[in-house]
Structure formats: structure tokens, C-alpha cells
PDB file of C-alpha atoms and ligand atoms in Angstrom:
ATOM      1  CA  MET A   1      50.434 130.083-174.207  1.00 95.00           C
ATOM      2  CA  LEU A   2      50.969 126.900-172.193  1.00 96.00           C
ATOM      3  CA  ARG A   3      54.399 126.342-173.802  1.00 96.00           C
ATOM      4  CA  GLU A   4      55.437 129.894-172.975  1.00 96.00           C
ATOM      5  CA  LEU A   5      54.595 129.050-169.367  1.00 96.00           C
ATOM      6  CA  GLY A   6      56.853 126.021-169.460  1.00 96.00           C
ATOM      7  CA  ALA A   7      54.356 123.268-170.144  1.00 96.00           C
ATOM      8  CA  GLU A   8      54.730 120.534-172.712  1.00 95.00           C
ATOM      9  CA  ALA A   9      51.620 120.851-174.815  1.00 96.00           C
ATOM     10  CA  SER A  10      50.211 118.475-177.399  1.00 96.00           C
ATOM     11  CA  GLU A  11      47.052 118.290-179.493  1.00 96.00           C
ATOM     12  CA  VAL A  12      44.572 115.612-178.466  1.00 97.00           C
ATOM     13  CA  ARG A  13      42.786 114.060-181.459  1.00 95.00           C
ATOM     14  CA  VAL A  14      42.471 110.404-180.414  1.00 97.00           C
ATOM     15  CA  PRO A  15      41.639 108.890-177.038  1.00 97.00           C
ATOM     16  CA  ASP A  16      45.293 107.756-176.450  1.00 97.00           C
ATOM     17  CA  GLY A  17      46.294 111.369-176.773  1.00 96.00           C
ATOM     18  CA  LEU A  18      45.074 111.951-173.255  1.00 97.00           C
ATOM     19  CA  ASP A  19      47.391 109.355-171.742  1.00 95.00           C
ATOM     20  CA  GLY A  20      49.762 110.918-169.271  1.00 93.00           C
ATOM     21  CA  LEU A  21      48.433 114.428-169.563  1.00 96.00           C
ATOM     22  CA  ASP A  22      48.068 116.518-166.418  1.00 96.00           C
ATOM     23  CA  GLY A  23      45.420 118.770-167.931  1.00 98.00           C
ATOM     24  CA  LEU A  24      43.170 119.078-170.956  1.00 98.00           C
ATOM     25  CA  VAL A  25      42.130 122.337-172.712  1.00 98.00           C
ATOM     26  CA  VAL A  26      38.879 122.223-174.681  1.00 98.00           C
ATOM     27  CA  PRO A  27      39.400 125.223-176.927  1.00 97.00           C
ATOM     28  CA  GLY A  28      37.140 127.769-178.565  1.00 97.00           C
ATOM     29  CA  GLY A  29      35.618 127.290-181.985  1.00 96.00           C
ATOM     30  CA  GLU A  30      32.161 125.945-182.534  1.00 97.00           C
ATOM     31  CA  SER A  31      30.647 123.840-179.792  1.00 98.00           C
ATOM     32  CA  THR A  32      28.445 121.745-182.121  1.00 98.00           C
ATOM     33  CA  THR A  33      31.477 120.929-184.348  1.00 98.00           C
ATOM     34  CA  ILE A  34      33.637 120.128-181.304  1.00 98.00           C
ATOM     35  CA  SER A  35      30.929 117.842-179.846  1.00 98.00           C
ATOM     36  CA  ILE A  36      30.654 116.017-183.163  1.00 98.00           C
ATOM     37  CA  GLY A  37      34.426 115.661-183.298  1.00 97.00           C
ATOM     38  CA  ILE A  38      34.556 114.281-179.761  1.00 98.00           C
ATOM     39  CA  GLU A  39      31.856 111.793-180.625  1.00 97.00           C
ATOM     40  CA  SER A  40      33.368 110.676-183.949  1.00 97.00           C
ATOM     41  CA  ALA A  41      36.919 110.307-182.508  1.00 98.00           C
ATOM     42  CA  GLY A  42      35.493 108.344-179.550  1.00 98.00           C
ATOM     43  CA  LEU A  43      37.072 110.860-177.144  1.00 98.00           C
ATOM     44  CA  GLU A  44      34.241 111.066-174.615  1.00 98.00           C
ATOM     45  CA  PRO A  45      35.248 108.058-172.441  1.00 98.00           C
ATOM     46  CA  ALA A  46      38.876 109.195-172.326  1.00 98.00           C
ATOM     47  CA  ILE A  47      37.826 112.796-171.352  1.00 98.00           C
ATOM     48  CA  ARG A  48      35.543 111.382-168.678  1.00 97.00           C
ATOM     49  CA  ALA A  49      38.306 109.165-167.303  1.00 97.00           C
ATOM     50  CA  HIS A  50      40.688 112.112-167.281  1.00 97.00           C
ATOM     51  CA  HIS A  51      38.165 114.237-165.337  1.00 98.00           C
ATOM     52  CA  GLU A  52      37.216 111.393-162.924  1.00 97.00           C
ATOM     53  CA  ALA A  53      40.898 110.834-162.171  1.00 96.00           C
ATOM     54  CA  GLY A  54      40.941 114.410-160.851  1.00 96.00           C
ATOM     55  CA  ARG A  55      42.928 115.883-163.690  1.00 97.00           C
ATOM     56  CA  PRO A  56      41.879 119.444-164.573  1.00 98.00           C
ATOM     57  CA  VAL A  57      40.042 120.564-167.670  1.00 98.00           C
ATOM     58  CA  PHE A  58      40.036 124.133-169.046  1.00 98.00           C
ATOM     59  CA  GLY A  59      37.146 125.030-171.350  1.00 98.00           C
ATOM     60  CA  THR A  60      37.378 128.278-173.254  1.00 98.00           C
ATOM     61  CA  CYS A  61      34.467 129.835-175.154  1.00 98.00           C
ATOM     62  CA  ALA A  62      32.968 126.924-177.190  1.00 98.00           C
ATOM     63  CA  GLY A  63      35.004 124.643-174.840  1.00 98.00           C
ATOM     64  CA  MET A  64      33.077 126.100-171.857  1.00 98.00           C
ATOM     65  CA  ILE A  65      29.825 125.069-173.604  1.00 98.00           C
ATOM     66  CA  VAL A  66      31.203 121.589-174.281  1.00 98.00           C
ATOM     67  CA  CYS A  67      31.981 121.158-170.516  1.00 98.00           C
ATOM     68  CA  ASP A  68      28.560 122.281-169.362  1.00 98.00           C
ATOM     69  CA  ASP A  69      25.761 120.072-168.104  1.00 98.00           C
ATOM     70  CA  ALA A  70      23.957 120.026-171.458  1.00 98.00           C
ATOM     71  CA  HIS A  71      27.033 118.494-173.129  1.00 98.00           C
ATOM     72  CA  LEU A  72      29.815 116.529-171.302  1.00 98.00           C
ATOM     73  CA  GLY A  73      28.527 117.546-167.892  1.00 98.00           C
ATOM     74  CA  LEU A  74      31.953 118.094-166.331  1.00 98.00           C
ATOM     75  CA  ILE A  75      30.871 121.131-164.449  1.00 98.00           C
ATOM     76  CA  ASP A  76      27.567 121.852-162.709  1.00 98.00           C
ATOM     77  CA  ALA A  77      26.671 124.855-164.860  1.00 98.00           C
ATOM     78  CA  THR A  78      24.645 125.666-168.000  1.00 98.00           C
ATOM     79  CA  ALA A  79      25.967 127.945-170.692  1.00 98.00           C
ATOM     80  CA  THR A  80      23.887 129.942-173.141  1.00 98.00           C
ATOM     81  CA  ARG A  81      25.415 130.042-176.618  1.00 96.00           C
ATOM     82  CA  ASN A  82      25.928 133.334-178.424  1.00 95.00           C
ATOM     83  CA  ALA A  83      24.546 134.966-175.328  1.00 96.00           C
ATOM     84  CA  PHE A  84      25.566 138.580-175.993  1.00 93.00           C
ATOM     85  CA  GLY A  85      23.380 138.801-179.109  1.00 85.00           C
ATOM     86  CA  ARG A  86      23.946 140.463-182.445  1.00 75.00           C
ATOM     87  CA  GLN A  87      24.917 143.887-181.298  1.00 71.00           C
ATOM     88  CA  LEU A  88      27.761 142.522-179.181  1.00 75.00           C
ATOM     89  CA  GLN A  89      28.943 139.613-181.247  1.00 84.00           C
ATOM     90  CA  SER A  90      32.629 140.306-180.719  1.00 93.00           C
ATOM     91  CA  PHE A  91      34.116 142.733-178.205  1.00 95.00           C
ATOM     92  CA  GLU A  92      36.826 143.144-175.648  1.00 97.00           C
ATOM     93  CA  ALA A  93      36.405 144.004-172.036  1.00 97.00           C
ATOM     94  CA  ASP A  94      38.572 144.478-168.960  1.00 98.00           C
ATOM     95  CA  LEU A  95      37.536 141.979-166.328  1.00 98.00           C
ATOM     96  CA  GLU A  96      38.292 141.647-162.673  1.00 98.00           C
ATOM     97  CA  VAL A  97      39.078 137.996-162.197  1.00 98.00           C
ATOM     98  CA  GLU A  98      39.229 136.342-158.797  1.00 97.00           C
ATOM     99  CA  GLY A  99      42.480 134.578-158.020  1.00 94.00           C
ATOM    100  CA  ILE A 100      44.818 136.206-160.611  1.00 97.00           C
ATOM    101  CA  GLY A 101      45.660 139.493-158.901  1.00 96.00           C
ATOM    102  CA  ASP A 102      44.158 143.008-158.976  1.00 96.00           C
ATOM    103  CA  GLU A 103      45.236 143.991-162.439  1.00 97.00           C
ATOM    104  CA  PRO A 104      42.174 143.704-164.847  1.00 98.00           C
ATOM    105  CA  LEU A 105      42.369 141.011-167.504  1.00 98.00           C
ATOM    106  CA  ARG A 106      41.674 142.042-171.125  1.00 98.00           C
ATOM    107  CA  ALA A 107      39.177 139.509-172.418  1.00 98.00           C
ATOM    108  CA  VAL A 108      38.361 138.881-176.079  1.00 98.00           C
ATOM    109  CA  PHE A 109      34.745 137.689-176.552  1.00 97.00           C
ATOM    110  CA  ILE A 110      33.798 136.188-179.969  1.00 96.00           C
ATOM    111  CA  ARG A 111      30.171 135.087-180.328  1.00 95.00           C
ATOM    112  CA  ALA A 112      30.631 134.150-176.698  1.00 97.00           C
ATOM    113  CA  PRO A 113      28.447 132.196-174.290  1.00 97.00           C
ATOM    114  CA  TRP A 114      27.657 133.201-170.718  1.00 98.00           C
ATOM    115  CA  ILE A 115      26.710 131.097-167.736  1.00 98.00           C
ATOM    116  CA  GLU A 116      22.973 130.994-167.267  1.00 98.00           C
ATOM    117  CA  ARG A 117      22.926 128.765-164.146  1.00 98.00           C
ATOM    118  CA  HIS A 118      25.423 127.109-161.861  1.00 98.00           C
ATOM    119  CA  GLY A 119      25.374 124.935-158.805  1.00 98.00           C
ATOM    120  CA  PRO A 120      26.567 125.884-155.329  1.00 98.00           C
ATOM    121  CA  GLY A 121      29.917 124.071-155.819  1.00 97.00           C
ATOM    122  CA  VAL A 122      30.834 126.368-158.663  1.00 98.00           C
ATOM    123  CA  GLU A 123      32.872 129.466-157.951  1.00 98.00           C
ATOM    124  CA  VAL A 124      32.285 132.554-160.094  1.00 98.00           C
ATOM    125  CA  LEU A 125      35.647 134.131-160.906  1.00 98.00           C
ATOM    126  CA  ALA A 126      34.454 136.903-163.207  1.00 98.00           C
ATOM    127  CA  SER A 127      31.183 138.318-164.464  1.00 98.00           C
ATOM    128  CA  TYR A 128      30.210 140.625-167.318  1.00 97.00           C
ATOM    129  CA  ALA A 129      26.838 142.172-168.123  1.00 93.00           C
ATOM    130  CA  GLY A 130      25.469 140.521-165.009  1.00 96.00           C
ATOM    131  CA  HIS A 131      26.388 136.963-165.955  1.00 97.00           C
ATOM    132  CA  PRO A 132      29.344 134.745-165.013  1.00 98.00           C
ATOM    133  CA  VAL A 133      31.982 134.546-167.684  1.00 98.00           C
ATOM    134  CA  ALA A 134      34.707 132.706-165.779  1.00 98.00           C
ATOM    135  CA  ILE A 135      33.908 129.839-163.376  1.00 98.00           C
ATOM    136  CA  ARG A 136      35.628 127.049-161.588  1.00 98.00           C
ATOM    137  CA  GLY A 137      34.379 123.855-159.949  1.00 97.00           C
ATOM    138  CA  GLY A 138      35.204 120.202-159.597  1.00 93.00           C
ATOM    139  CA  GLY A 139      38.544 120.496-161.359  1.00 97.00           C
ATOM    140  CA  VAL A 140      37.123 122.439-164.260  1.00 98.00           C
ATOM    141  CA  LEU A 141      38.069 125.975-165.155  1.00 98.00           C
ATOM    142  CA  ALA A 142      35.899 127.586-167.802  1.00 98.00           C
ATOM    143  CA  CYS A 143      35.752 131.005-169.422  1.00 98.00           C
ATOM    144  CA  ALA A 144      33.477 132.509-172.039  1.00 98.00           C
ATOM    145  CA  PHE A 145      36.275 134.426-173.784  1.00 98.00           C
ATOM    146  CA  HIS A 146      39.553 133.585-175.565  1.00 98.00           C
ATOM    147  CA  PRO A 147      42.417 133.908-173.076  1.00 98.00           C
ATOM    148  CA  GLU A 148      44.881 132.670-175.761  1.00 97.00           C
ATOM    149  CA  LEU A 149      44.305 135.798-177.924  1.00 97.00           C
ATOM    150  CA  THR A 150      46.021 138.293-175.687  1.00 97.00           C
ATOM    151  CA  ASP A 151      49.496 138.087-174.230  1.00 96.00           C
ATOM    152  CA  ASP A 152      48.260 137.971-170.639  1.00 98.00           C
ATOM    153  CA  PRO A 153      48.965 134.398-169.450  1.00 98.00           C
ATOM    154  CA  ARG A 154      47.309 134.632-166.047  1.00 98.00           C
ATOM    155  CA  LEU A 155      44.327 132.360-166.702  1.00 98.00           C
ATOM    156  CA  HIS A 156      46.552 129.691-168.258  1.00 98.00           C
ATOM    157  CA  ALA A 157      48.886 130.088-165.277  1.00 98.00           C
ATOM    158  CA  LEU A 158      45.897 129.547-162.960  1.00 98.00           C
ATOM    159  CA  PHE A 159      45.057 126.391-164.919  1.00 98.00           C
ATOM    160  CA  MET A 160      48.613 125.128-164.713  1.00 97.00           C
ATOM    161  CA  ALA A 161      48.518 125.749-160.988  1.00 97.00           C
ATOM    162  CA  MET A 162      45.369 123.589-160.830  1.00 98.00           C
ATOM    163  CA  THR A 163      47.160 120.823-162.681  1.00 97.00           C
ATOM    164  CA  THR A 164      50.226 121.053-160.458  1.00 95.00           C
ATOM    165  CA  SER A 165      48.191 120.787-157.255  1.00 94.00           C
ATOM    166  CA  ALA A 166      46.121 117.915-158.703  1.00 95.00           C
ATOM    167  CA  ARG A 167      49.311 116.073-159.515  1.00 92.00           C
ATOM    168  CA  GLU A 168      50.711 116.681-156.031  1.00 91.00           C
ATOM    169  CA  ARG A 169      47.461 115.500-154.490  1.00 88.00           C
ATOM    170  CA  GLN A 170      47.571 112.305-156.549  1.00 83.00           C
ATOM    171  CA  GLY A 171      51.208 111.819-155.654  1.00 79.00           C
ATOM    172  CA  ALA A 172      50.360 112.096-151.973  1.00 78.00           C
ATOM    173  CA  GLU A 173      47.558 109.544-152.294  1.00 74.00           C
ATOM    174  CA  ARG A 174      49.808 106.978-153.906  1.00 63.00           C
TER     175      ARG A 174
HETATM  176  N1  LIG B   1      29.459 130.697-180.721  1.00 86.36           N
HETATM  177  C1  LIG B   1      30.320 129.512-180.586  1.00 86.36           C
HETATM  178  C2  LIG B   1      29.448 128.338-180.135  1.00 86.36           C
HETATM  179  O1  LIG B   1      28.316 128.458-179.833  1.00 86.36           O
HETATM  180  C3  LIG B   1      31.426 129.773-179.621  1.00 86.36           C
HETATM  181  C4  LIG B   1      32.354 130.807-180.177  1.00 86.36           C
HETATM  182  C5  LIG B   1      33.788 130.716-179.760  1.00 86.36           C
HETATM  183  O2  LIG B   1      34.283 129.679-179.275  1.00 86.36           O
HETATM  184  N2  LIG B   1      34.467 131.812-179.987  1.00 86.36           N
HETATM  185  O3  LIG B   1      29.961 127.237-180.117  1.00 86.36           O
END
């Protein structure tokens, strides 16, 4: 999705992999497995340094959980895992999302989390079933669904816009 939007994308598996990146996507999958992988690859300090340097992070589904305050603590929010329960394990929904235009976004939820609590600095971009499912704050964009599984690139485009303005801001400070 990022490449289709014109970005150079690479997989980050070791701490050096973050060098020179404008943004980091923490993808979906399984948050416990991802956390163990981050730990065993020694990626946490590099992710923290990336975030503290003002470079954006995009957490999707399990990646949203990994960014929350019970895990890496990159955003002032707490996610609940598998929040939609057994009846609604996987489903699709049309969401109105702040900041990407009026056209609803088709969202694919797979054993998805939702946001249980968030701080005042966190903006809710979309909600479903009464809970936030897309949020943004402190250079982190996070969504409970899988934006890479449709062909609608608007959330990735929003993330790329965040990386562009972060880069411009850093350029101006230099
Ligand atoms: N249920 C998974 C977890 O708790 C997240 C699922 C996903 O990323 N699609 O980590």
C-alpha cells in the first residue's frame, strides 16, 4: 500500500532497520508474538528513539495494541484485545473517518481490539460500536482494523502526510 503511494518501504527486523526511516508501521498479527519479537530482536530502544525523534508510527490492529500504554506506551491510550467478542470475531464495516474526506472507509476487522481509554491529547478519528477504532496522538496513528486489506489507501496516505510534515518540521529545526 505504501509503495503504491510512492513510498520506499522496507521490513524492519533488526534495530538498524529503523535508520533513516521517516515512519514505522507496526502491523497486524498477534500482539503477544509481536511484543516477543520486538524484545528478542532488541528493537524496543530503536522504536523509542524513532518515536522520540518525532517520527510517526502507524499501529494497525495488533500493532495498535503494541503501541498502547500497556505495551510500548507510544500513545496515551489503552486497547482491549479481541474486544468485539466471539459473535463478531471478523467483520467489515463502513466507517466515517475524520481527516480523510466524506466517503466512508471500508474497514476489515479481524479479532480486533478497540480503545478502552485514551488521554485528552488523543484525537478519535473513528468509532464503531461506541468505542474508538482509529486514533491519533503524539505522532502515532492507530487503527483497530486492517487498512492494508482493502484497496482504499486513504489511511496510509494520512500516515504518509504525517511523515512528510514531521520531516519538514525537522528540516525547519535544523
Ligand atoms: N487479536 C489479535 C491480538 O490480540 C489482533 C488481531 C489482528 O491483528 N488482526 O493481538
